[in-house]
mmCIF file of C-alpha atoms in Angstrom:
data_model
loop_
_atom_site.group_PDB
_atom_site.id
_atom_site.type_symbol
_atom_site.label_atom_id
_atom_site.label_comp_id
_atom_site.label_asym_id
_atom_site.label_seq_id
_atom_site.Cartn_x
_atom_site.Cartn_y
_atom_site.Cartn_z
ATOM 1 C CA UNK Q 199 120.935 355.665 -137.804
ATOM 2 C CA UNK Q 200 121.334 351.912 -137.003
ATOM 3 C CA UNK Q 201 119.391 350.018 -134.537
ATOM 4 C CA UNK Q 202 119.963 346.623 -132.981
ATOM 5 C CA UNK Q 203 117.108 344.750 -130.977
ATOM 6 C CA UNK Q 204 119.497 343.084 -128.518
ATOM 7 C CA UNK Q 205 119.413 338.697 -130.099
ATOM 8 C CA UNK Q 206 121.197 339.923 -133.223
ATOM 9 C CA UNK Q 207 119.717 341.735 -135.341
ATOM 10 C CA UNK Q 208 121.421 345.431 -136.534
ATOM 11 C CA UNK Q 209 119.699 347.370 -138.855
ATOM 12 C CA UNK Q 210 119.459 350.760 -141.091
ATOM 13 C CA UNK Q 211 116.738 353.595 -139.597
ATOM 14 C CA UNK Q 212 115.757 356.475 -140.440
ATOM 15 C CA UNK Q 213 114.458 359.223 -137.987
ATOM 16 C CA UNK Q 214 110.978 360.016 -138.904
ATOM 17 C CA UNK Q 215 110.117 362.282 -135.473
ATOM 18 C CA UNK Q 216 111.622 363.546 -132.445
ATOM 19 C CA UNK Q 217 109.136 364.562 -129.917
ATOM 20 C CA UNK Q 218 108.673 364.579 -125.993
ATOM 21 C CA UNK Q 219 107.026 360.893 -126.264
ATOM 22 C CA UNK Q 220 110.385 359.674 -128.019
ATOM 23 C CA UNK Q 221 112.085 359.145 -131.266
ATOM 24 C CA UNK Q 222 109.508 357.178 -133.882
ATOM 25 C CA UNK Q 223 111.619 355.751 -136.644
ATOM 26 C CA UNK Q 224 111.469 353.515 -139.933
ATOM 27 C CA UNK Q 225 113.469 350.193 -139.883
ATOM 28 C CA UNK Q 226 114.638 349.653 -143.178
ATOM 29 C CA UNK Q 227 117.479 346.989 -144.703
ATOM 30 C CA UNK Q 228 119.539 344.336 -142.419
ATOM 31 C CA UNK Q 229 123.153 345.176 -141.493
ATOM 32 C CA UNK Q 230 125.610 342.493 -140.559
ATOM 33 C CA UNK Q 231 126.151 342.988 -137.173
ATOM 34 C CA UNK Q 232 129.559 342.387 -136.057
ATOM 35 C CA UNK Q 233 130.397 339.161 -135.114
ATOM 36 C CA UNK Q 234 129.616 336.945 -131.619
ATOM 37 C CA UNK Q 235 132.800 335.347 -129.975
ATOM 38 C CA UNK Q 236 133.009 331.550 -130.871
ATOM 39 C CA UNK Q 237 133.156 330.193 -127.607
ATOM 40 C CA UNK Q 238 129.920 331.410 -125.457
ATOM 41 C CA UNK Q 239 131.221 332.040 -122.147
ATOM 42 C CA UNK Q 240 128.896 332.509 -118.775
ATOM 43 C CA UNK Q 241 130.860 334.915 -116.296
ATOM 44 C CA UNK Q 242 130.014 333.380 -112.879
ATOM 45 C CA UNK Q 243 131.257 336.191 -110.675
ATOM 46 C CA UNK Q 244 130.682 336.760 -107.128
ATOM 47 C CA UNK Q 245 129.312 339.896 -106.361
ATOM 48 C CA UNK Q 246 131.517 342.745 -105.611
ATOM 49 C CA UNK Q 247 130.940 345.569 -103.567
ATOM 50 C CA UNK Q 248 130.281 349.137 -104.194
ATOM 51 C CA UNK Q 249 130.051 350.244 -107.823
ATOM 52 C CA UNK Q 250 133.025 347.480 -109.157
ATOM 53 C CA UNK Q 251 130.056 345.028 -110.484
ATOM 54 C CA UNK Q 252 129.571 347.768 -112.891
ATOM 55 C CA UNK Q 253 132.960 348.255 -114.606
ATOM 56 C CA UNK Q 254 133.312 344.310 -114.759
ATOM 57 C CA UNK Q 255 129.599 344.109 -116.085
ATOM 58 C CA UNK Q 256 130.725 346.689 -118.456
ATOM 59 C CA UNK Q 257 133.956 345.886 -120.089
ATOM 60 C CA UNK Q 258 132.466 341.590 -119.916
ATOM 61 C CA UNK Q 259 129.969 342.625 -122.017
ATOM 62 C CA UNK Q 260 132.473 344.663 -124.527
ATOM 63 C CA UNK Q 261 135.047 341.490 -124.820
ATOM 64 C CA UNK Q 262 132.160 339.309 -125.577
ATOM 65 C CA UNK Q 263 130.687 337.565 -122.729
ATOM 66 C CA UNK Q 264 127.388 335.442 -123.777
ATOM 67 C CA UNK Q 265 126.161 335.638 -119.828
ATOM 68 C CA UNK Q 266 126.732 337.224 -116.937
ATOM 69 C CA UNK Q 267 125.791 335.049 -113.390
ATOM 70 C CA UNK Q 268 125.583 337.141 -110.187
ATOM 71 C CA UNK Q 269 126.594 334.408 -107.505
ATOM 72 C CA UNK Q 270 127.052 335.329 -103.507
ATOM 73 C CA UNK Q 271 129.376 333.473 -102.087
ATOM 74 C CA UNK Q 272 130.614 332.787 -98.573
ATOM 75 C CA UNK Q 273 132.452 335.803 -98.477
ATOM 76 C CA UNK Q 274 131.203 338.074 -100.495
ATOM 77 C CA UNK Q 275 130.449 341.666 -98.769
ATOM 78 C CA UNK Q 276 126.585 341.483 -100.173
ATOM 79 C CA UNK Q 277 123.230 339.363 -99.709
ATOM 80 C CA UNK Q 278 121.024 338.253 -102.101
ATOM 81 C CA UNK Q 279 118.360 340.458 -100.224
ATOM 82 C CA UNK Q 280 120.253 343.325 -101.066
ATOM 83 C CA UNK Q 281 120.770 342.909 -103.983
ATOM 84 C CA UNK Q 282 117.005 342.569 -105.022
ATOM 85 C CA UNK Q 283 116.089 345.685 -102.671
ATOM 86 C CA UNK Q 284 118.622 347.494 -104.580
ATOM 87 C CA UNK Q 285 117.174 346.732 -107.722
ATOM 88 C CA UNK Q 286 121.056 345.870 -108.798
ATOM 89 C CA UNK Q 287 120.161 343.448 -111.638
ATOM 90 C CA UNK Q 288 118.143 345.999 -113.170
ATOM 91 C CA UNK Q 289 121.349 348.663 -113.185
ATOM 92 C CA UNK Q 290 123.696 345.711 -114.687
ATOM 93 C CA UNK Q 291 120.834 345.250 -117.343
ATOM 94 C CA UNK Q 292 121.276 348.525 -118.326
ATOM 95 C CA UNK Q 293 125.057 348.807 -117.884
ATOM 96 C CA UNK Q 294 124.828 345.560 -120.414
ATOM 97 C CA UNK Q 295 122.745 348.030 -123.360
ATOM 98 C CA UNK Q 296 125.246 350.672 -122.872
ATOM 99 C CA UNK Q 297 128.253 349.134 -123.122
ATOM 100 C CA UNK Q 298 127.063 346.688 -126.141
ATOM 101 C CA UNK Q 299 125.659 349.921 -127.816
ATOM 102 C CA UNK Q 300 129.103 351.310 -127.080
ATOM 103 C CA UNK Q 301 131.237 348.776 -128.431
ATOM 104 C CA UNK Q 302 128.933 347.366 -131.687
ATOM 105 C CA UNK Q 303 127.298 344.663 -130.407
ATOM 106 C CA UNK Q 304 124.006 343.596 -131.654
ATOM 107 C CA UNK Q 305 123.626 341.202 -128.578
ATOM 108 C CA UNK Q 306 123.015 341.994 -125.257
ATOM 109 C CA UNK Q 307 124.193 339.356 -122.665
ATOM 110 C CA UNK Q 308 121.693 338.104 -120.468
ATOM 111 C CA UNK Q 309 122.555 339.351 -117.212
ATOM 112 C CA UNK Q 310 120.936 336.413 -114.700
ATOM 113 C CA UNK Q 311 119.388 336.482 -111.425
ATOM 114 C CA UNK Q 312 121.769 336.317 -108.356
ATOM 115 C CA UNK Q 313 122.165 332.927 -106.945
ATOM 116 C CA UNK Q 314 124.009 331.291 -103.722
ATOM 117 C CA UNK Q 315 127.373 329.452 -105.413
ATOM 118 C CA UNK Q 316 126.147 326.654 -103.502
ATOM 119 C CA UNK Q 317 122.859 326.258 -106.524
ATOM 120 C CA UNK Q 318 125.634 326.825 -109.330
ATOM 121 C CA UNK Q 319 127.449 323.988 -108.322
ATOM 122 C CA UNK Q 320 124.510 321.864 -107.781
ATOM 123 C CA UNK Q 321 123.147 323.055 -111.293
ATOM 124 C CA UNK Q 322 126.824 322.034 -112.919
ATOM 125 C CA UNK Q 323 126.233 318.625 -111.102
ATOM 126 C CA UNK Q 324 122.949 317.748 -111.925
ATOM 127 C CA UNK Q 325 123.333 318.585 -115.533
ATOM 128 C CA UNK Q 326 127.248 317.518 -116.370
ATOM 129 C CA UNK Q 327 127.976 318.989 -119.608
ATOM 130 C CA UNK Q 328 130.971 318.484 -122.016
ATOM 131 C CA UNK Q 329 131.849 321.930 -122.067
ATOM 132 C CA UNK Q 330 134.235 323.378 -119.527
ATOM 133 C CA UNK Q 331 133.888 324.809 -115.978
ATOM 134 C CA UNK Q 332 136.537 326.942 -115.015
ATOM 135 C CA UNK Q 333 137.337 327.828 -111.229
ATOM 136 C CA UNK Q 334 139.646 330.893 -110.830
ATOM 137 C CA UNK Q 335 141.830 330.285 -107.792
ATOM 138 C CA UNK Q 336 145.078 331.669 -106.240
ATOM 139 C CA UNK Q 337 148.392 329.687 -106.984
ATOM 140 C CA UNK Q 338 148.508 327.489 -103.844
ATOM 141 C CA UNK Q 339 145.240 327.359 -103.034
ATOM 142 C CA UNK Q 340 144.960 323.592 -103.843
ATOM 143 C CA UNK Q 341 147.613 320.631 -105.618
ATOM 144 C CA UNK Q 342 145.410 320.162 -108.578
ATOM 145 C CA UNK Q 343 145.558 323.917 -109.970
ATOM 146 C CA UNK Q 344 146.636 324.195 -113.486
ATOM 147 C CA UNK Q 345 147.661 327.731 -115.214
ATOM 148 C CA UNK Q 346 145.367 329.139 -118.038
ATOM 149 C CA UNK Q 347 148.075 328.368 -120.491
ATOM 150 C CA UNK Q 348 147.842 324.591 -120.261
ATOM 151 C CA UNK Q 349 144.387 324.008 -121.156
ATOM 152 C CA UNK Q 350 143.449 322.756 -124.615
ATOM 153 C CA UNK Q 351 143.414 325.272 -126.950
ATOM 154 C CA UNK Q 352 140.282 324.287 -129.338
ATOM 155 C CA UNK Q 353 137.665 326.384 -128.802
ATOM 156 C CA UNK Q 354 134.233 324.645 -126.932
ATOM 157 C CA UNK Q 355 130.682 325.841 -127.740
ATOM 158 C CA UNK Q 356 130.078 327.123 -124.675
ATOM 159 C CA UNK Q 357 132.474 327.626 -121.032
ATOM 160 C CA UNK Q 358 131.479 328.428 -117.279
ATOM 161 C CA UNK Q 359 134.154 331.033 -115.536
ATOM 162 C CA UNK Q 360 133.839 331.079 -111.710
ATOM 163 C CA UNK Q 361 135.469 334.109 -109.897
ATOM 164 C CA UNK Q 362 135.559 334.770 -106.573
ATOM 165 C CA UNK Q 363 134.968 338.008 -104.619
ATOM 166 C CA UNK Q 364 137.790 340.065 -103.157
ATOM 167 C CA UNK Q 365 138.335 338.366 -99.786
ATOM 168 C CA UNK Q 366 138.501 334.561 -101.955
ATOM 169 C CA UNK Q 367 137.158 331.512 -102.134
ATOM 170 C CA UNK Q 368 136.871 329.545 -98.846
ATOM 171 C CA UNK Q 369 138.628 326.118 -98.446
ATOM 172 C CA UNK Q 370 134.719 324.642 -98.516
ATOM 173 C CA UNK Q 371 134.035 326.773 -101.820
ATOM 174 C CA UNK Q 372 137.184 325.647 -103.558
ATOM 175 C CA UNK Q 373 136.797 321.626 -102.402
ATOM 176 C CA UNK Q 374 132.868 321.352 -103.381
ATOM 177 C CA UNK Q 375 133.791 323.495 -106.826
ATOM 178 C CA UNK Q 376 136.863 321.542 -107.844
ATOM 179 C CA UNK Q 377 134.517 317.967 -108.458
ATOM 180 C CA UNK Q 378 132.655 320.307 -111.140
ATOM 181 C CA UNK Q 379 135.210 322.502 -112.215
ATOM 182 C CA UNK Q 380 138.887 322.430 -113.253
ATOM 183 C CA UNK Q 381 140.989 324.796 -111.341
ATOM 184 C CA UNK Q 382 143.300 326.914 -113.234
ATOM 185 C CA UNK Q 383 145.077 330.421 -112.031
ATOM 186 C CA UNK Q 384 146.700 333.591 -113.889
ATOM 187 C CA UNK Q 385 149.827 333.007 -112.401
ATOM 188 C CA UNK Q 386 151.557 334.211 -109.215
ATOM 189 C CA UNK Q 387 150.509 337.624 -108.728
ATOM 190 C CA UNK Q 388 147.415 338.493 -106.678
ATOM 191 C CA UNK Q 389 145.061 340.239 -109.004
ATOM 192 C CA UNK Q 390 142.711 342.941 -107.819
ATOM 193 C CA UNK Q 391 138.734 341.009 -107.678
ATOM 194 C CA UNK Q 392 137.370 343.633 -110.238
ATOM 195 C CA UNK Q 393 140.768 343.187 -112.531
ATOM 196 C CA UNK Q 394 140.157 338.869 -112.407
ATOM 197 C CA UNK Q 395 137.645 338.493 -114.167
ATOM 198 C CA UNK Q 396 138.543 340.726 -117.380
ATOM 199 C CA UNK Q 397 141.658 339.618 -117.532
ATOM 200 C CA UNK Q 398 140.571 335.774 -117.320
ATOM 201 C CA UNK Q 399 137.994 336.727 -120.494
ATOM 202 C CA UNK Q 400 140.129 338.021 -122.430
ATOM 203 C CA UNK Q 401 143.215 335.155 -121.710
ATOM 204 C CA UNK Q 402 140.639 332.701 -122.457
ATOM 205 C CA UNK Q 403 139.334 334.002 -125.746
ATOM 206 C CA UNK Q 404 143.063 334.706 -126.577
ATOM 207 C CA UNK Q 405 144.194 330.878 -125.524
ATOM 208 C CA UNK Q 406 140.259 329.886 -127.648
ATOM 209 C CA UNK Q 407 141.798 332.209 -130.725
ATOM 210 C CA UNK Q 408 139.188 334.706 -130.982
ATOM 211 C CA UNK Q 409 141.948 337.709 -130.750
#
């Protein structure tokens, strides 16, 4: 069998016992895990309600996100209480195994805590970074937005995607987010919340020429 330990690492087991305390194996030679996307990219997604976090948690973690960020935003459906009563970082932790076991990952994104957008921005602000921040926004939602295709096409180290949650981004949201982030948009069609931010991944790692 082959057995990855989540940072990396992939390697060739055997099975040495099956038995009702578990599977006991031996780790034996290094494989070359398949490959990390160039560009590490932290998903900053408001929370969405019902079971939609999972299928984006899911199919981020098969195109290649390095993070996911949980944020609760102004209109988001959920609270931060909630979400800890819920236990709901614990289920995207394991939705994050799954899916990476699924698709041949040897890394498993971190999957943060869930924090107010409000302490994202302030976090971008105190520690300004070369790198890119990214606010997904609707068409006309302010003069400066820019479509996906016009950013610069060499890849950065790392990028920070915000996306909102399905009722939007406030005007507030959108004006305090735009000194720390460029706003960009997939074009003129309104795109279901759960649909955003896969199809934003996999644009920008497309535009970044990991596909």
């Amino acid at each position: 069998i082959g057995l990855f330990n989540g940072r990396g690492g992939e390697f060739d087991a055997h099975v040495e016992a099956v038995d009702r305390h578990g599977v006991r194996a031996r780790v034996g030679a290094a494989r070359r895990p398949a490959p990390e996307p160039r560009v590490a990219v932290t998903l900053a997604l408001a929370v969405l309600k019902g079971d939609k976090m999972d299928d984006v948690v899911r199919d981020a973690v098969m195109l290649g996100a390095a993070r996911v960020q949980p944020m609760v935003t102004e209109r988001a459906e959920v609270t931060r209480a909630s979400l800890l009563r819920r236990h709901r970082r614990e289920r995207w932790e394991r939705i994050a195994v799954a899916s990476a076991k699924q698709c041949g990952r040897a890394t498993v994104p971190a999957i943060l805590d869930p924090i107010a957008l409000s302490e994202l921005i302030d976090g971008l602000t105190a520690h300004p970074s070369a790198h890119p921040s990214l606010m997904l926004v609707e068409p006309q939602a302010s003069a400066m937005v820019c479509p996906l295709s016009a950013l610069d096409r060499t890849p950065p180290h790392e990028a920070v995607v915000l996306i909102g949650p399905e009722g939007g981004w406030t005007p507030d949201e959108i004006d305090r987010a735009s000194r720390v982030a460029r706003l960009v948009t997939l074009g003129g069609r309104t795109l279901r919340a759960d649909a955003t931010p896969i199809v934003a991944l996999a644009a920008l790692l497309t535009i970044w020429g990991e596909f």
